[in-house]
Short mmCIF file of C-alpha atoms and ligand atoms in Angstrom, two decimals:
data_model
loop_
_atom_site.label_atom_id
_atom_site.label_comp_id
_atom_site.label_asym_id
_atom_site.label_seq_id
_atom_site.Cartn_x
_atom_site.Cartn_y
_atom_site.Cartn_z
CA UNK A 1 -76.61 15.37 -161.94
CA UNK A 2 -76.94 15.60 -158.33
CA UNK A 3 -73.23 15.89 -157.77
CA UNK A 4 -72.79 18.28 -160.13
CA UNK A 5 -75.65 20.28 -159.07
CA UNK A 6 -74.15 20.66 -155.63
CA UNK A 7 -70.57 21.07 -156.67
CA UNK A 8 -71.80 24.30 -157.92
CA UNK A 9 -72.90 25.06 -154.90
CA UNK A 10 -69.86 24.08 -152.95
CA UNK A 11 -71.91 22.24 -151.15
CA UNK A 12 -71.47 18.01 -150.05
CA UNK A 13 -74.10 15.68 -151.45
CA UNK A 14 -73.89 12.11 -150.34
CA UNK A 15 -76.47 8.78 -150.86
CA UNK A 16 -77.36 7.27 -147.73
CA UNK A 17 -79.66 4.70 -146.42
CA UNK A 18 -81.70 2.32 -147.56
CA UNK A 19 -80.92 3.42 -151.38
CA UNK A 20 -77.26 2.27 -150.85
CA UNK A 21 -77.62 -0.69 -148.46
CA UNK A 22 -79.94 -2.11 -150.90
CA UNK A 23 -77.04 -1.15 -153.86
CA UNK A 24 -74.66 -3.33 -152.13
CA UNK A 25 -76.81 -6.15 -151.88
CA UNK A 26 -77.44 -6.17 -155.32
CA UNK A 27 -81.40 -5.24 -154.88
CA UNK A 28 -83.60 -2.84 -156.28
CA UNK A 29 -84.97 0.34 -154.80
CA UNK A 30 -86.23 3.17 -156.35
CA UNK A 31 -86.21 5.55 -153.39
CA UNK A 32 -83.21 7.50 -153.05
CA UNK A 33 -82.02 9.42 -149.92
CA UNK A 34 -79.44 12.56 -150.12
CA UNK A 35 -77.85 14.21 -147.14
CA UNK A 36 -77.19 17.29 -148.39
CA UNK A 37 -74.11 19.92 -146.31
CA UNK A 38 -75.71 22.82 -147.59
CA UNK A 39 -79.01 23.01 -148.72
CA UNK A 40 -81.31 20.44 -149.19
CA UNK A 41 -84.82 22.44 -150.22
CA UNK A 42 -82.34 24.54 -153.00
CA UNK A 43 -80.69 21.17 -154.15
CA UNK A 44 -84.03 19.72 -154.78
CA UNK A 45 -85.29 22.86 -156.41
CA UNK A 46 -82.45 22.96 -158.87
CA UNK A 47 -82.78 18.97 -159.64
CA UNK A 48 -86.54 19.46 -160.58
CA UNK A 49 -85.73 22.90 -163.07
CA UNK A 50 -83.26 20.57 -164.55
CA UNK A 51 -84.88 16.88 -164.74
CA UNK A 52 -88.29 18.18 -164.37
CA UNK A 53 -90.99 16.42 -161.75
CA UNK A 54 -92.56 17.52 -158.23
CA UNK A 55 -90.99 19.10 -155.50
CA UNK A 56 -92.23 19.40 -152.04
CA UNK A 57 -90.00 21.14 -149.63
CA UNK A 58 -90.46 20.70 -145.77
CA UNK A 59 -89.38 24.57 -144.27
CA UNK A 60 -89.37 23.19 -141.00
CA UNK A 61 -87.36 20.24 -141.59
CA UNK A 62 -85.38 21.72 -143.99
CA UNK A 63 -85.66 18.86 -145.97
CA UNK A 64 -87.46 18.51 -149.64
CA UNK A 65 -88.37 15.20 -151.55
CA UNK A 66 -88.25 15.22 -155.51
CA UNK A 67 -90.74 12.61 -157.42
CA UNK A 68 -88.74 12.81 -160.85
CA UNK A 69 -90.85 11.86 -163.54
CA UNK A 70 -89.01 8.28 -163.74
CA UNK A 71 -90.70 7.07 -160.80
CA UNK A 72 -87.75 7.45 -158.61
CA UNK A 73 -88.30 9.30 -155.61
CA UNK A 74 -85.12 11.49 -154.09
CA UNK A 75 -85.76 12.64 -150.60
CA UNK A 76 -83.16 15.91 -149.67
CA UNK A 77 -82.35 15.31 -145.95
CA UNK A 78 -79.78 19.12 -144.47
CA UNK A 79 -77.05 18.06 -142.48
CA UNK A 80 -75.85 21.30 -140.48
CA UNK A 81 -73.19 23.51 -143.07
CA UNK A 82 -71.03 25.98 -140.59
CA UNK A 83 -68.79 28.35 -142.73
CA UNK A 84 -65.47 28.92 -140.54
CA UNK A 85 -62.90 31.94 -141.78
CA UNK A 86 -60.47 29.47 -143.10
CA UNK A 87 -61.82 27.55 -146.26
CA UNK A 88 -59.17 24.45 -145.66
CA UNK A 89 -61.25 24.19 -142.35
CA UNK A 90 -64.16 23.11 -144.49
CA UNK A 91 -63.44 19.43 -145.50
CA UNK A 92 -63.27 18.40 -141.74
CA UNK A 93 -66.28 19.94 -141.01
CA UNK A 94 -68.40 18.43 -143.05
CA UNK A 95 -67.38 15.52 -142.61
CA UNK A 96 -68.44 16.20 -139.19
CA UNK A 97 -71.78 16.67 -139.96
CA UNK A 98 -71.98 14.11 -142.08
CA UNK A 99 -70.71 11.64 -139.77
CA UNK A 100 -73.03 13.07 -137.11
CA UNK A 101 -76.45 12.80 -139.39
CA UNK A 102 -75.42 9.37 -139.91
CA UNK A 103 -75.35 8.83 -136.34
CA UNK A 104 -78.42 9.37 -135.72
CA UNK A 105 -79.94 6.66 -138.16
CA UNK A 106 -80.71 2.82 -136.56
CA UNK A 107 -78.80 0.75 -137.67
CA UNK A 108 -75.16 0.03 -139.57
CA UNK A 109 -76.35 -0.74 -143.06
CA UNK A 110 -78.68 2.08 -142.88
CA UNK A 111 -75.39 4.74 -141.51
CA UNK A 112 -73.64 3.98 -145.35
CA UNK A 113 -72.97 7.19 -147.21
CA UNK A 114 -71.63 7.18 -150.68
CA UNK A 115 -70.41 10.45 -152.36
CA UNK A 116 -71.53 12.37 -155.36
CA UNK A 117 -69.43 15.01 -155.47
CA UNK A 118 -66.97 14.75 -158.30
CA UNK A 119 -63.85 14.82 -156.98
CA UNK A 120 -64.84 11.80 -154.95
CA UNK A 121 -68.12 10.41 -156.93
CA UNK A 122 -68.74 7.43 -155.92
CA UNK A 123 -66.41 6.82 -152.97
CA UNK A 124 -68.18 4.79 -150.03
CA UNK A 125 -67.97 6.47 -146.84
CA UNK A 126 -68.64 3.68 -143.82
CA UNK A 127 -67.88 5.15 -140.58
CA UNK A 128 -69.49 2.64 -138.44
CA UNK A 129 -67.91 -0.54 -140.10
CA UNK A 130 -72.00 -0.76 -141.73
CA UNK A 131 -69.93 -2.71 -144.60
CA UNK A 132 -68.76 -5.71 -142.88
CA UNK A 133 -72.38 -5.86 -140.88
CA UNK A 134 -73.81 -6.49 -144.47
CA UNK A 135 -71.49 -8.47 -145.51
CA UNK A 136 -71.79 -10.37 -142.15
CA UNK A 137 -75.37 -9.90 -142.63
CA UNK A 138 -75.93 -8.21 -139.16
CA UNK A 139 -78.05 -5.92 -137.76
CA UNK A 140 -76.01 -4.02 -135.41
CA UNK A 141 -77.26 -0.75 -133.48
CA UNK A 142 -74.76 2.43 -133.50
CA UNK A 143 -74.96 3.10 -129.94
CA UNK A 144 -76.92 1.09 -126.83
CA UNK A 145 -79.32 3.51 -126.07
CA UNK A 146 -80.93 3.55 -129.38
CA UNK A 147 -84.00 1.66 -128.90
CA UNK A 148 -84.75 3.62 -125.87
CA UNK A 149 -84.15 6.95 -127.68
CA UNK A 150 -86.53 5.76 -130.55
CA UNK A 151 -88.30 3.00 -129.57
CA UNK A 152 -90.29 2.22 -133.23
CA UNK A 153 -86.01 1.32 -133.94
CA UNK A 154 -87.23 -2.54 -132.22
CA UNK A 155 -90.02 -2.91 -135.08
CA UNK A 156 -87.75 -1.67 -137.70
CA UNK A 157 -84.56 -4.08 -136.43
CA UNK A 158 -87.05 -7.03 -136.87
CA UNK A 159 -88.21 -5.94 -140.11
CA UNK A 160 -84.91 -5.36 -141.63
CA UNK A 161 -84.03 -9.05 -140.11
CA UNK A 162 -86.27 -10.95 -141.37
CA UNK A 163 -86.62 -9.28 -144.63
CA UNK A 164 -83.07 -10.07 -145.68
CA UNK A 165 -82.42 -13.24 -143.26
CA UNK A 166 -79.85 -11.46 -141.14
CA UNK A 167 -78.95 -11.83 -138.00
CA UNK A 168 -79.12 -9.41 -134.44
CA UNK A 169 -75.65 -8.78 -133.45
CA UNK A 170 -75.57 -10.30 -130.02
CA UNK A 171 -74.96 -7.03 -128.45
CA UNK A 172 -77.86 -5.16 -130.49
CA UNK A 173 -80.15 -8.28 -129.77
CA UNK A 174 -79.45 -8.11 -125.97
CA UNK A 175 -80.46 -4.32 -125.89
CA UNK A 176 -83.43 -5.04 -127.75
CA UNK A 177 -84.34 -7.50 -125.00
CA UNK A 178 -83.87 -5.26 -122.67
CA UNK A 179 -85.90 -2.05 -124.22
CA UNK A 180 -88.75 -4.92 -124.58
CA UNK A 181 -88.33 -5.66 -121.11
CA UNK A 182 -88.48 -1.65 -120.17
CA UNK A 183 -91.30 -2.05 -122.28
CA UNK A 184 -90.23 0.59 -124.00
CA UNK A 185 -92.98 0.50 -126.98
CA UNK A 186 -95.38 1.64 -124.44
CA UNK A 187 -93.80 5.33 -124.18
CA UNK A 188 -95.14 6.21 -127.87
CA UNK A 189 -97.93 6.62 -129.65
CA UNK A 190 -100.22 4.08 -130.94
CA UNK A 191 -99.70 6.01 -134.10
CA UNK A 192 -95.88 5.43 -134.63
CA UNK A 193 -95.91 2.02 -133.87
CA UNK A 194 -98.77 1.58 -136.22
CA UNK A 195 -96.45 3.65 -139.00
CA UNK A 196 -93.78 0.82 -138.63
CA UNK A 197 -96.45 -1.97 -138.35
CA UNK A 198 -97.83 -0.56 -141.47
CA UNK A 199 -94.15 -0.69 -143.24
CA UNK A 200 -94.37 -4.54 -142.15
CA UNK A 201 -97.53 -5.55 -143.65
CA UNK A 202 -96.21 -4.02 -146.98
CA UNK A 203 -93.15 -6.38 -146.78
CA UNK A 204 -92.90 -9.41 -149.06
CA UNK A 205 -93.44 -11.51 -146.42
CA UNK A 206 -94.99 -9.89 -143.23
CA UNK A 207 -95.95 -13.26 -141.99
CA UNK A 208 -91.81 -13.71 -140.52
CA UNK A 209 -92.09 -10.36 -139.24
CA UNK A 210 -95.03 -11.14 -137.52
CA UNK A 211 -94.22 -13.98 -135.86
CA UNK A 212 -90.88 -13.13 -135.06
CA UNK A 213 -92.31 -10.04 -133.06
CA UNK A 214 -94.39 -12.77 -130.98
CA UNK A 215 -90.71 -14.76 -130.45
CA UNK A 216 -89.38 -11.82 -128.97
CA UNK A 217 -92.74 -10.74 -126.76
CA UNK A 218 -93.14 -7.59 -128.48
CA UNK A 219 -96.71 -7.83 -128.87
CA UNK A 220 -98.49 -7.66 -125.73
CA UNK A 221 -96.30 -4.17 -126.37
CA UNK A 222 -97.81 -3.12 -129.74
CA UNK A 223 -101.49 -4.38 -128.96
CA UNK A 224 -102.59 -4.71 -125.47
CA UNK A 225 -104.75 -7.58 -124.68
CA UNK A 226 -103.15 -9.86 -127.57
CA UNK A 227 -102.29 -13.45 -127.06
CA UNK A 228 -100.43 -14.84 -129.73
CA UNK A 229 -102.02 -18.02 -130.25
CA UNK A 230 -100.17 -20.67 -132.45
CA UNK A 231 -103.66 -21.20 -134.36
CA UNK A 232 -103.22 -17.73 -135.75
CA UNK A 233 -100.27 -18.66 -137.70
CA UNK A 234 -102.42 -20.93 -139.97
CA UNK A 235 -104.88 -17.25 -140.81
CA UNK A 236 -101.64 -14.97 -141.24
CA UNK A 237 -100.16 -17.41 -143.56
CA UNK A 238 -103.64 -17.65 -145.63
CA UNK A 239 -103.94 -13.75 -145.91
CA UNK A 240 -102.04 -13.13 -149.06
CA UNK A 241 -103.38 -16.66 -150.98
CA UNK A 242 -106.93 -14.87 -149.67
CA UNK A 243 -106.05 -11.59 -150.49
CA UNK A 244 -104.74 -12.85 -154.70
CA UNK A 245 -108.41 -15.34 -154.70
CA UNK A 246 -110.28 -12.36 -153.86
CA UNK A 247 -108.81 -10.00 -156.52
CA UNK A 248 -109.38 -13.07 -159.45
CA UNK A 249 -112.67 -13.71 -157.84
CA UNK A 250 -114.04 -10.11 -157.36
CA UNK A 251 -111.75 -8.02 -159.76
CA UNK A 252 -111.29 -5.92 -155.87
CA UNK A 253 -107.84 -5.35 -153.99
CA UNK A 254 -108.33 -5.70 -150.99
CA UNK A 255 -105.72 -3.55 -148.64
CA UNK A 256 -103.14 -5.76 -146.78
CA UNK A 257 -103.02 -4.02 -143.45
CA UNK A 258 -106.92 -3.84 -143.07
CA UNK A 259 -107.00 -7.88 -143.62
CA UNK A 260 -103.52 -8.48 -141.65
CA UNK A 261 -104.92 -6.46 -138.73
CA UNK A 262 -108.45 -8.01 -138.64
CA UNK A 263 -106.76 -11.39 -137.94
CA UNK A 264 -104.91 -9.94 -135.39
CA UNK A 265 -107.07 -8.17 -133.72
CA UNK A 266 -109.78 -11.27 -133.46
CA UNK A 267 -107.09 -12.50 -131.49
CA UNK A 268 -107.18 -9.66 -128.89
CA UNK A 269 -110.10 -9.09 -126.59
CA UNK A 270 -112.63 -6.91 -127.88
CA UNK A 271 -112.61 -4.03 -125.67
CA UNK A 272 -108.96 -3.71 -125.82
CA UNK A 273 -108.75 -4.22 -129.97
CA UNK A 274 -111.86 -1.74 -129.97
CA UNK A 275 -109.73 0.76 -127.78
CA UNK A 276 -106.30 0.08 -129.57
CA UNK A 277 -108.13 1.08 -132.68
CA UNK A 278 -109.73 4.02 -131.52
CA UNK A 279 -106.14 5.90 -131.01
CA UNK A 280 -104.99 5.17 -134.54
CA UNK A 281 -105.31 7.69 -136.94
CA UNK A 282 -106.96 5.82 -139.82
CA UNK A 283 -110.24 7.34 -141.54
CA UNK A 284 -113.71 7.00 -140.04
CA UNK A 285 -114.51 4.45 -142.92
CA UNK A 286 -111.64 1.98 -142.31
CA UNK A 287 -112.32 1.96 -138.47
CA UNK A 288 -115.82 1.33 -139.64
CA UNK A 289 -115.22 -1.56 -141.65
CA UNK A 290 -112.28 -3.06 -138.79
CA UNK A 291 -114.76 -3.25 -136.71
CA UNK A 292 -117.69 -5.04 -138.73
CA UNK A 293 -114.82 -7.56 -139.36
CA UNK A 294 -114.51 -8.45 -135.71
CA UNK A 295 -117.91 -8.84 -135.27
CA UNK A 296 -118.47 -10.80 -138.48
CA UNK A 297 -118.60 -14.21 -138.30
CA UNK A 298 -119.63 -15.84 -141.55
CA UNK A 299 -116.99 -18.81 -141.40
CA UNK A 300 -118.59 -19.77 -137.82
CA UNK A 301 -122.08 -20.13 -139.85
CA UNK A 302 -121.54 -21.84 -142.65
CA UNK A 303 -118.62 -24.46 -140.89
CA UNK A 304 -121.44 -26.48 -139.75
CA UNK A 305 -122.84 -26.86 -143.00
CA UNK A 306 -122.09 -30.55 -144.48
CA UNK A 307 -121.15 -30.46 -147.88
CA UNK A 308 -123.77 -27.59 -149.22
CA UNK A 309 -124.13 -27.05 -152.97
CA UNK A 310 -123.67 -23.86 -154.56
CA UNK A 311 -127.67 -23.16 -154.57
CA UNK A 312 -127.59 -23.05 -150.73
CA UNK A 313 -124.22 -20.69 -150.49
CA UNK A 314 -126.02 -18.47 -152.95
CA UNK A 315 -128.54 -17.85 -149.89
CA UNK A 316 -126.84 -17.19 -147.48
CA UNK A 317 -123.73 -15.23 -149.22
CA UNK A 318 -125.94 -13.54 -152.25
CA UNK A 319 -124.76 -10.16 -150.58
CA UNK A 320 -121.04 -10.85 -149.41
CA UNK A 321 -118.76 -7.80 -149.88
CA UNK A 322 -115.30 -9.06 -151.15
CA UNK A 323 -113.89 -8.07 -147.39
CA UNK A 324 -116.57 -10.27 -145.64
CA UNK A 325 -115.42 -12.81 -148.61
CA UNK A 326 -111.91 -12.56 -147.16
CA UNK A 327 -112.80 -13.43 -144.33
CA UNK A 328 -114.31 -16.55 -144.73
CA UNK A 329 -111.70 -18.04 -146.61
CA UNK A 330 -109.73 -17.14 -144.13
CA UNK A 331 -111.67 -18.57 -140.67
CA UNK A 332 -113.25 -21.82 -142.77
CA UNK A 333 -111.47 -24.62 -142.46
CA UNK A 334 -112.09 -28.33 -143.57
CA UNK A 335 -113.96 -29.86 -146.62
CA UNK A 336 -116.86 -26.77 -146.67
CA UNK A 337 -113.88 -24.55 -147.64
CA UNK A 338 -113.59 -26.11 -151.26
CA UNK A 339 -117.29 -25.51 -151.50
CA UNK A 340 -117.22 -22.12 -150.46
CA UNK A 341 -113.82 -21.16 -153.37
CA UNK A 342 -116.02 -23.34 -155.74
CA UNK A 343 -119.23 -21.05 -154.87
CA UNK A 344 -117.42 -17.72 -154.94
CA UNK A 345 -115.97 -18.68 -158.75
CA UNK A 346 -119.12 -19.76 -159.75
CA UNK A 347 -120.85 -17.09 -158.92
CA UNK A 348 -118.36 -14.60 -161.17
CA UNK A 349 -120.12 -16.64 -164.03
CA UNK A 350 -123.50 -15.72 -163.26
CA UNK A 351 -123.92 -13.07 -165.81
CA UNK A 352 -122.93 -15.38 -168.37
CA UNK A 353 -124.64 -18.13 -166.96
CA UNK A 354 -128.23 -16.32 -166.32
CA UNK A 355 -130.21 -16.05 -169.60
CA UNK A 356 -132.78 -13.93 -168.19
CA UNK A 357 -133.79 -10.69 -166.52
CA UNK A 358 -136.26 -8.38 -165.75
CA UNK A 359 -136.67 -7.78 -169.22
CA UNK A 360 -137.52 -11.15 -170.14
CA UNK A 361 -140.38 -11.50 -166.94
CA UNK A 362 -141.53 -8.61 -168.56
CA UNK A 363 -142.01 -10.50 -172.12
CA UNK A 364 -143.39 -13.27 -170.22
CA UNK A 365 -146.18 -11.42 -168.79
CA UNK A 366 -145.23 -11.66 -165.02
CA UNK A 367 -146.22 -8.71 -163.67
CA UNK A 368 -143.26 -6.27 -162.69
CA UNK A 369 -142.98 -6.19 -158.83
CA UNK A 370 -140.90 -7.57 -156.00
CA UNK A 371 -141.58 -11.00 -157.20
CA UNK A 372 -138.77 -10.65 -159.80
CA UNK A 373 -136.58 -10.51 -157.37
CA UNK A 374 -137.47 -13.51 -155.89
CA UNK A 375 -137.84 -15.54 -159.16
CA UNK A 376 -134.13 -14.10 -160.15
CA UNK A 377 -132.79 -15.25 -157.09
CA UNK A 378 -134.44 -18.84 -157.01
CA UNK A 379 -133.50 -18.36 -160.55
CA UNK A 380 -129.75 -18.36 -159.76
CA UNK A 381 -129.65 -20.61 -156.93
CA UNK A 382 -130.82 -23.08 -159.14
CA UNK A 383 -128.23 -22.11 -162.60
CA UNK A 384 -124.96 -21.96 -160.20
CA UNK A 385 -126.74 -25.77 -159.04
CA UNK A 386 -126.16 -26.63 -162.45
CA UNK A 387 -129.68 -27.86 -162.82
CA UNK A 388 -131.40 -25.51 -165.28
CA UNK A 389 -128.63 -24.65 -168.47
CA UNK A 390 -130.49 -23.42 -171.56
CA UNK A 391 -132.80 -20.97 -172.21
CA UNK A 392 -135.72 -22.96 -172.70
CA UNK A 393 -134.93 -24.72 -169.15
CA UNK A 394 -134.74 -21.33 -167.48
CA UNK A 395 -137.70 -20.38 -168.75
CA UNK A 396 -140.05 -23.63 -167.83
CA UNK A 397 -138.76 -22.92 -164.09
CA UNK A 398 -139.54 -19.55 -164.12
CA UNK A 399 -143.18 -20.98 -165.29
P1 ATP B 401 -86.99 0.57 -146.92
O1 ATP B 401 -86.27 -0.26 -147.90
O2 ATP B 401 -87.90 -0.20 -146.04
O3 ATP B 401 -87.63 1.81 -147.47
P2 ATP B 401 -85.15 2.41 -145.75
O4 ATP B 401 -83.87 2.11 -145.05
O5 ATP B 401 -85.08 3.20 -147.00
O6 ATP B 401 -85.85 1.04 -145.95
P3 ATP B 401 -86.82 4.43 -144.57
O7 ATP B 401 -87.87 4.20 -143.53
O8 ATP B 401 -87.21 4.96 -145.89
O9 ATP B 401 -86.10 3.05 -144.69
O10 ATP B 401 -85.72 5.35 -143.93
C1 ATP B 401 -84.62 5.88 -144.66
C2 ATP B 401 -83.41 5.96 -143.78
O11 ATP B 401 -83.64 6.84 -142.69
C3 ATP B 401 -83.00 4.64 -143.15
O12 ATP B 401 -82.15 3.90 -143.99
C4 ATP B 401 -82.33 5.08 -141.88
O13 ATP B 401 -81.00 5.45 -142.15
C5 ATP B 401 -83.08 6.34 -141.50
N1 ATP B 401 -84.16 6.08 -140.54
C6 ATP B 401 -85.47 5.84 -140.79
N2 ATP B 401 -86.18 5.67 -139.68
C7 ATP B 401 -85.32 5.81 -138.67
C8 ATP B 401 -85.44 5.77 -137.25
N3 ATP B 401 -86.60 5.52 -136.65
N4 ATP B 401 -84.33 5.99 -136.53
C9 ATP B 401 -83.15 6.25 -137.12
N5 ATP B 401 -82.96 6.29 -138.43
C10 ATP B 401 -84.02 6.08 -139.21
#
């Protein structure tokens, strides 16, 4: 439809990017990007009256992004239309521009273009030799001073790496050594390096990212103040596992990043995590809650515990939101930590488990007050201890 849409226009409509990198690996991706010689905001426009959907067109950019009702998502990128006097001119020249849009992209695999137009649907256009890098399975820059041009290009070359286990082209790898060197991640923003980190915590497996940006001493970069410890390996790997328990245990999803960056960050000395934060722009809420996890220490409280039953958990972790559950599992280590997952399950069951309430005082003739909530909680401590089952039994320890 696309094609067919901009044929009418005369105009040249080509996929590019990620979309077809990803086609000629064989994976799926449901985000589609169009470089458009003509019009991109009209293109989309016509798409949507046709397929239905959203549009949102960017004026300045001159770009628009379409969310068809499928679920796919087609973004509508203009590359630069000039109309010369002579129409056979007009093949050339866009070519031109397309050629010079995909110059500006970062890397090889991302610079393939594939036509829609129907005279030559479907035709891949690779000026930049992008199909023998994927076949090669290299990451290969188009020109040396990309990384200094666009520094956030160093997170993205590591990301697209170790995502699909390819290699740095030698050349590409030696610039990037060089732009960390320059320390070149230091001349942006906090904020666009936090956009790319973001796009790495949302990988399959951040966890190579992550440590692959410590191999290459990008993070003293990123996060001033950070010292890549070995020991924090063992947390980054547990995130996810963490992350899944606390969803089965809770019913809550927690987000990636916030977890991700918390174990980070403990690594980095306060003032400089507390600062780092301070220039992202993330709402007042999840700063809020960053920074309770750095102070929080739960894991350090209960490690020194011996074997404790679920009775004595229930005391000190009655009121444990599922982040400040995250983050014990992740810091405990050793035999406590089976008694802490056992607790945490347990204590899902309590409804089902507890065979009394307020209600129930009531019909016992306690008087209502703030003692109920001290007989429900010694109530509790004792049913997740196993030790008082049945109704009858709940009720003779109430008495
Ligand atoms: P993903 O599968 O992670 O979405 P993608 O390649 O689609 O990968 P996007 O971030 O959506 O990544 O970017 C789309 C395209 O835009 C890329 O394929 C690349 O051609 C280009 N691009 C994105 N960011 C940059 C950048 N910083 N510098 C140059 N080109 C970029």
């Amino acid at each position: 439809g696309i094609g067919r849409l901009a044929d009418e226009n005369n105009w040249g409509a080509y996929l590019v990017g990620g979309f077809v990198r990803d086609l000629l690996l064989g994976v799926p991706n449901l985000d589609l990007d169009i470089v458009v010689v003509g019009s991109a905001p009209k293109l989309a426009e016509k798409l949507s009256a046709e397929f239905g959907g959203n549009v949102r067109v960017h004026e300045k950019f001159n770009t628009a992004t379409v969310h068809l009702p499928s679920d796919i998502k087609v973004d509508f990128a203009t590359a630069r239309k000039e109309f010369y006097e002579y129409p056979a001119a007009l093949p050339t020249i866009e070519e031109t521009n397309l050629r010079e849009d995909l110059y500006r992209r970062d890397f090889t695999v991302n610079a393939l273009a594939i036509c829609l137009n129907r005279d030559e649907f479907g035709l891949l256009i690779d000026f930049f030799c992008g199909y023998s890098d994927l076949e090669e399975q290299r990451i290969r820059l188009l020109h040396n001073l990309s990384f200094i041009e666009d520094p956030t290009r160093i997170l993205r070359a590591v990301r697209f790496e170790q995502r699909y286990q390819f290699q740095l082209e030698p050349q590409t790898a030696h610039v990037l050594s060089n732009a960390v060197a320059e320390e070149a991640l230091k001349n942006i923003s906090p904020d666009r390096v936090w956009n790319e980190l973001k796009l790495i915590f949302a990988e399959n497996d951040p966890v190579k990212s992550l440590r692959r940006l410590a191999e290459l001493g990008i993070w003293p970069q990123i996060i001033p103040g950070l010292e890549w410890k070995n020991s924090i390996q063992e947390s980054l790997n547990k995130v996810i596992p963490v992350i899944t328990a606390v969803a089965d245990i809770t019913g809550v999803s927690l987000e990636r990043w916030l977890v991700f960056l918390t174990v980070i960050l403990r690594e980095t000395d306060e003032t400089s995590a507390v600062a780092w934060l301070d220039q992202l722009s993330i709402t007042k809420e999840q700063r809020s809650s960053l920074k309770r996890c750095l102070e929080e220490d739960s894991a350090a409280m209960l490690q020194d515990l011996e074997t404790p039953g679920p009775g004595e958990l229930h005391k000190l972790l009655k009121d444990c939101s599922p982040l400040g559950m995250a983050l014990i599992l992740l810091f405990i280590k050793g035999q406590v930590e089976q008694n802490v997952y056992q607790y945490f399950r347990l204590r899902t069951r309590l409804p089902q488990l507890l065979k009394m309430d307020g209600k129930v005082l009531g019909k016992m003739g306690i008087e209502p007050g703030p003692v109920y909530g001290k007989v429900l909680f010694a109530l509790e401590a004792a049913v997740l201890e196993g030790k008082v089952e049945t109704v009858q039994d709940q009720q003779r320890f109430v008495r």
